[in-house]
Amino acid sequence: MSRPTIIGLTGNIATGKSAVMRLAAERGALTIDADRVVHELLDGDPAIQAAVAEAFGPEVRRADGRIDRAVLGGLVFGDAERLRQLEALLHPAVRAEIGRRVAAAGDRVVMIEAIKLLEGPLAAACDAIWVTACAPATQMARLRVCRGMDEAAALARVAAQAPQEEKIARANVVIRTDGLLRETEAQFDAAWRQI
């Protein structure tokens, strides 16, 4: 059986990863969003739900058993130790689910989007690392306008992530997303042709 080409996509919050994932999907790649996998586990895996509620308290659970991500986010963002605790609970299950999806991909290109791709073992499974990047002012504007965050919330989310420069230093491809979408697409296509 053929092995897929695996591209790991990372970049800090609001740097254009979703746009790059859409471009990859349009070109036939299997796209896997690690955040979406987390949401699926928090919404549908009773063992994960129980472990998170045990670690963070019953207030993180909704009446239907699912995890209230807003409540959980309020507890962990801005508290590095609690964020590490949550990641230790979730990341093994996320990696296992991503592994199942990659195994079923055949010889397709697979793009895995994960903000913390480089901080864990998932990067070693990737054939290339692509990073999205933009100016801090662009990032903050996107968080405030597109996601409705106030400045304090946006700053807390950015502070919870590794510096963008560290990700850029480890990238095989850097896609700058400060400009128009067609400029991002041109950079994407140039990199895609090299696969």
Short mmCIF file of C-alpha atoms in Angstrom, two decimals:
data_model
loop_
_atom_site.label_atom_id
_atom_site.label_comp_id
_atom_site.label_asym_id
_atom_site.label_seq_id
_atom_site.Cartn_x
_atom_site.Cartn_y
_atom_site.Cartn_z
CA MET A 1 0.00 0.00 0.00
CA SER A 2 1.22 3.49 -0.80
CA ARG A 3 2.12 5.92 1.91
CA PRO A 4 0.62 9.42 1.98
CA THR A 5 2.73 12.55 1.85
CA ILE A 6 2.11 14.27 5.17
CA ILE A 7 2.36 18.03 5.51
CA GLY A 8 2.17 19.46 9.00
CA LEU A 9 0.63 22.93 9.01
CA THR A 10 1.11 25.19 11.97
CA GLY A 11 1.20 28.84 12.86
CA ASN A 12 -0.16 30.85 15.70
CA ILE A 13 -3.81 31.72 16.15
CA ALA A 14 -5.31 33.94 13.41
CA THR A 15 -2.39 33.60 11.00
CA GLY A 16 -4.33 32.05 8.11
CA LYS A 17 -4.10 28.30 8.70
CA SER A 18 -7.76 27.76 7.80
CA ALA A 19 -7.31 29.50 4.45
CA VAL A 20 -4.33 27.28 3.65
CA MET A 21 -6.29 24.18 4.68
CA ARG A 22 -9.12 25.18 2.32
CA LEU A 23 -6.62 25.55 -0.52
CA ALA A 24 -5.18 22.09 0.22
CA ALA A 25 -8.66 20.53 0.28
CA GLU A 26 -9.50 22.20 -3.05
CA ARG A 27 -6.43 20.52 -4.54
CA GLY A 28 -7.44 17.07 -3.30
CA ALA A 29 -5.61 16.75 0.01
CA LEU A 30 -7.12 15.02 2.99
CA THR A 31 -7.19 17.77 5.59
CA ILE A 32 -7.17 17.04 9.31
CA ASP A 33 -7.75 19.85 11.78
CA ALA A 34 -6.40 18.83 15.20
CA ASP A 35 -8.65 21.39 16.92
CA ARG A 36 -11.69 19.84 15.26
CA VAL A 37 -10.53 16.40 16.43
CA VAL A 38 -10.32 17.82 19.97
CA HIS A 39 -13.88 19.15 19.65
CA GLU A 40 -15.10 15.77 18.41
CA LEU A 41 -13.50 14.05 21.41
CA LEU A 42 -14.88 16.59 23.89
CA ASP A 43 -18.34 16.24 22.35
CA GLY A 44 -18.45 12.50 21.75
CA ASP A 45 -15.94 10.49 23.79
CA PRO A 46 -17.35 9.62 27.24
CA ALA A 47 -13.92 8.60 28.59
CA ILE A 48 -12.39 11.94 27.59
CA GLN A 49 -15.39 13.82 28.97
CA ALA A 50 -15.09 12.03 32.31
CA ALA A 51 -11.33 12.61 32.53
CA VAL A 52 -11.68 16.33 31.76
CA ALA A 53 -14.50 16.74 34.30
CA GLU A 54 -12.47 14.91 36.93
CA ALA A 55 -9.43 17.11 36.30
CA PHE A 56 -11.20 20.47 35.95
CA GLY A 57 -14.40 20.07 37.93
CA PRO A 58 -18.02 19.23 37.13
CA GLU A 59 -18.73 22.81 36.03
CA VAL A 60 -16.98 22.09 32.71
CA ARG A 61 -19.67 19.54 31.83
CA ARG A 62 -22.99 20.40 30.26
CA ALA A 63 -26.18 18.59 31.24
CA ASP A 64 -25.82 16.31 28.19
CA GLY A 65 -22.32 15.23 29.29
CA ARG A 66 -20.42 17.16 26.65
CA ILE A 67 -17.68 19.53 27.71
CA ASP A 68 -18.48 23.24 27.71
CA ARG A 69 -15.45 24.47 25.77
CA ALA A 70 -16.02 28.10 26.74
CA VAL A 71 -15.91 27.25 30.45
CA LEU A 72 -12.91 24.98 29.95
CA GLY A 73 -11.11 27.63 27.89
CA GLY A 74 -11.67 30.18 30.62
CA LEU A 75 -9.94 27.85 33.07
CA VAL A 76 -6.90 26.96 30.97
CA PHE A 77 -6.02 29.94 28.79
CA GLY A 78 -3.78 32.20 30.81
CA ASP A 79 -2.80 29.36 33.17
CA ALA A 80 0.14 27.49 31.65
CA GLU A 81 0.04 24.64 34.17
CA ARG A 82 -3.67 23.93 33.65
CA LEU A 83 -3.21 24.14 29.88
CA ARG A 84 -0.41 21.55 30.09
CA GLN A 85 -2.69 19.36 32.20
CA LEU A 86 -5.45 19.54 29.59
CA GLU A 87 -3.04 18.83 26.75
CA ALA A 88 -1.68 15.78 28.60
CA LEU A 89 -5.24 14.44 28.78
CA LEU A 90 -6.19 15.17 25.18
CA HIS A 91 -3.10 14.84 23.02
CA PRO A 92 -2.68 11.03 23.11
CA ALA A 93 -6.28 10.54 21.95
CA VAL A 94 -5.90 13.26 19.31
CA ARG A 95 -2.71 11.65 17.95
CA ALA A 96 -4.42 8.24 17.83
CA GLU A 97 -7.39 9.61 15.87
CA ILE A 98 -5.12 11.49 13.46
CA GLY A 99 -3.12 8.30 12.97
CA ARG A 100 -6.29 6.39 12.04
CA ARG A 101 -7.24 9.02 9.47
CA VAL A 102 -3.75 9.14 7.95
CA ALA A 103 -3.65 5.33 7.71
CA ALA A 104 -6.84 5.41 5.64
CA ALA A 105 -5.53 8.10 3.25
CA GLY A 106 -3.70 5.80 0.83
CA ASP A 107 -1.35 7.81 -1.35
CA ARG A 108 -3.14 11.16 -1.01
CA VAL A 109 -1.44 14.24 0.32
CA VAL A 110 -2.51 14.74 3.93
CA MET A 111 -2.34 18.15 5.58
CA ILE A 112 -2.57 18.15 9.36
CA GLU A 113 -3.26 21.50 10.99
CA ALA A 114 -2.13 21.76 14.59
CA ILE A 115 -1.15 24.89 16.48
CA LYS A 116 1.19 22.88 18.71
CA LEU A 117 2.50 20.62 15.96
CA LEU A 118 6.14 21.41 16.71
CA GLU A 119 5.81 21.03 20.47
CA GLY A 120 4.94 17.34 20.31
CA PRO A 121 5.74 14.08 18.52
CA LEU A 122 3.37 14.67 15.59
CA ALA A 123 5.96 16.76 13.73
CA ALA A 124 8.23 13.72 13.36
CA ALA A 125 5.55 11.97 11.28
CA CYS A 126 5.44 14.85 8.78
CA ASP A 127 7.34 14.95 5.50
CA ALA A 128 7.30 18.76 5.55
CA ILE A 129 6.35 21.53 7.94
CA TRP A 130 4.46 24.50 6.58
CA VAL A 131 3.94 27.60 8.72
CA THR A 132 1.51 30.46 8.23
CA ALA A 133 2.65 33.83 9.53
CA CYS A 134 1.49 37.41 9.60
CA ALA A 135 2.34 40.64 11.38
CA PRO A 136 1.22 40.85 15.03
CA ALA A 137 -1.07 43.78 14.18
CA THR A 138 -2.81 41.68 11.51
CA GLN A 139 -3.17 38.79 13.94
CA MET A 140 -4.70 40.99 16.65
CA ALA A 141 -7.08 42.63 14.18
CA ARG A 142 -8.29 39.21 13.01
CA LEU A 143 -8.88 38.06 16.58
CA ARG A 144 -10.83 41.18 17.45
CA VAL A 145 -12.84 41.57 14.25
CA CYS A 146 -13.29 38.00 13.00
CA ARG A 147 -13.52 36.21 16.33
CA GLY A 148 -15.02 38.97 18.45
CA MET A 149 -12.34 38.84 21.15
CA ASP A 150 -11.53 41.82 23.28
CA GLU A 151 -7.89 42.85 23.49
CA ALA A 152 -7.23 41.06 26.79
CA ALA A 153 -8.66 37.76 25.51
CA ALA A 154 -6.72 38.05 22.25
CA LEU A 155 -3.48 38.77 24.08
CA ALA A 156 -4.05 35.80 26.41
CA ARG A 157 -4.57 33.43 23.46
CA VAL A 158 -1.43 34.70 21.71
CA ALA A 159 0.62 34.49 24.93
CA ALA A 160 -0.40 30.83 25.42
CA GLN A 161 1.37 29.87 22.18
CA ALA A 162 5.02 29.46 21.27
CA PRO A 163 6.52 32.52 19.58
CA GLN A 164 5.80 32.65 15.85
CA GLU A 165 9.53 33.07 15.13
CA GLU A 166 10.27 29.63 16.62
CA LYS A 167 7.81 28.02 14.24
CA ILE A 168 9.17 29.92 11.24
CA ALA A 169 12.70 28.76 12.10
CA ARG A 170 11.61 25.10 11.82
CA ALA A 171 9.51 25.46 8.67
CA ASN A 172 10.20 23.99 5.26
CA VAL A 173 7.65 26.45 3.83
CA VAL A 174 6.46 29.79 5.24
CA ILE A 175 3.27 31.30 3.83
CA ARG A 176 2.82 34.98 4.66
CA THR A 177 -0.86 35.84 5.00
CA ASP A 178 -0.76 39.60 5.54
CA GLY A 179 -1.94 40.38 2.03
CA LEU A 180 -4.85 39.44 -0.17
CA LEU A 181 -6.09 35.86 -0.40
CA ARG A 182 -4.83 35.61 -3.97
CA GLU A 183 -1.31 36.41 -2.68
CA THR A 184 -1.62 33.64 -0.11
CA GLU A 185 -2.88 31.31 -2.83
CA ALA A 186 0.09 32.12 -5.08
CA GLN A 187 2.50 31.22 -2.27
CA PHE A 188 0.53 28.06 -1.56
CA ASP A 189 0.57 26.98 -5.20
CA ALA A 190 4.33 27.52 -5.47
CA ALA A 191 4.87 25.26 -2.45
CA TRP A 192 2.24 22.73 -3.59
CA ARG A 193 4.02 22.24 -6.92
CA GLN A 194 7.12 21.09 -4.99
CA ILE A 195 5.33 18.15 -3.34
#
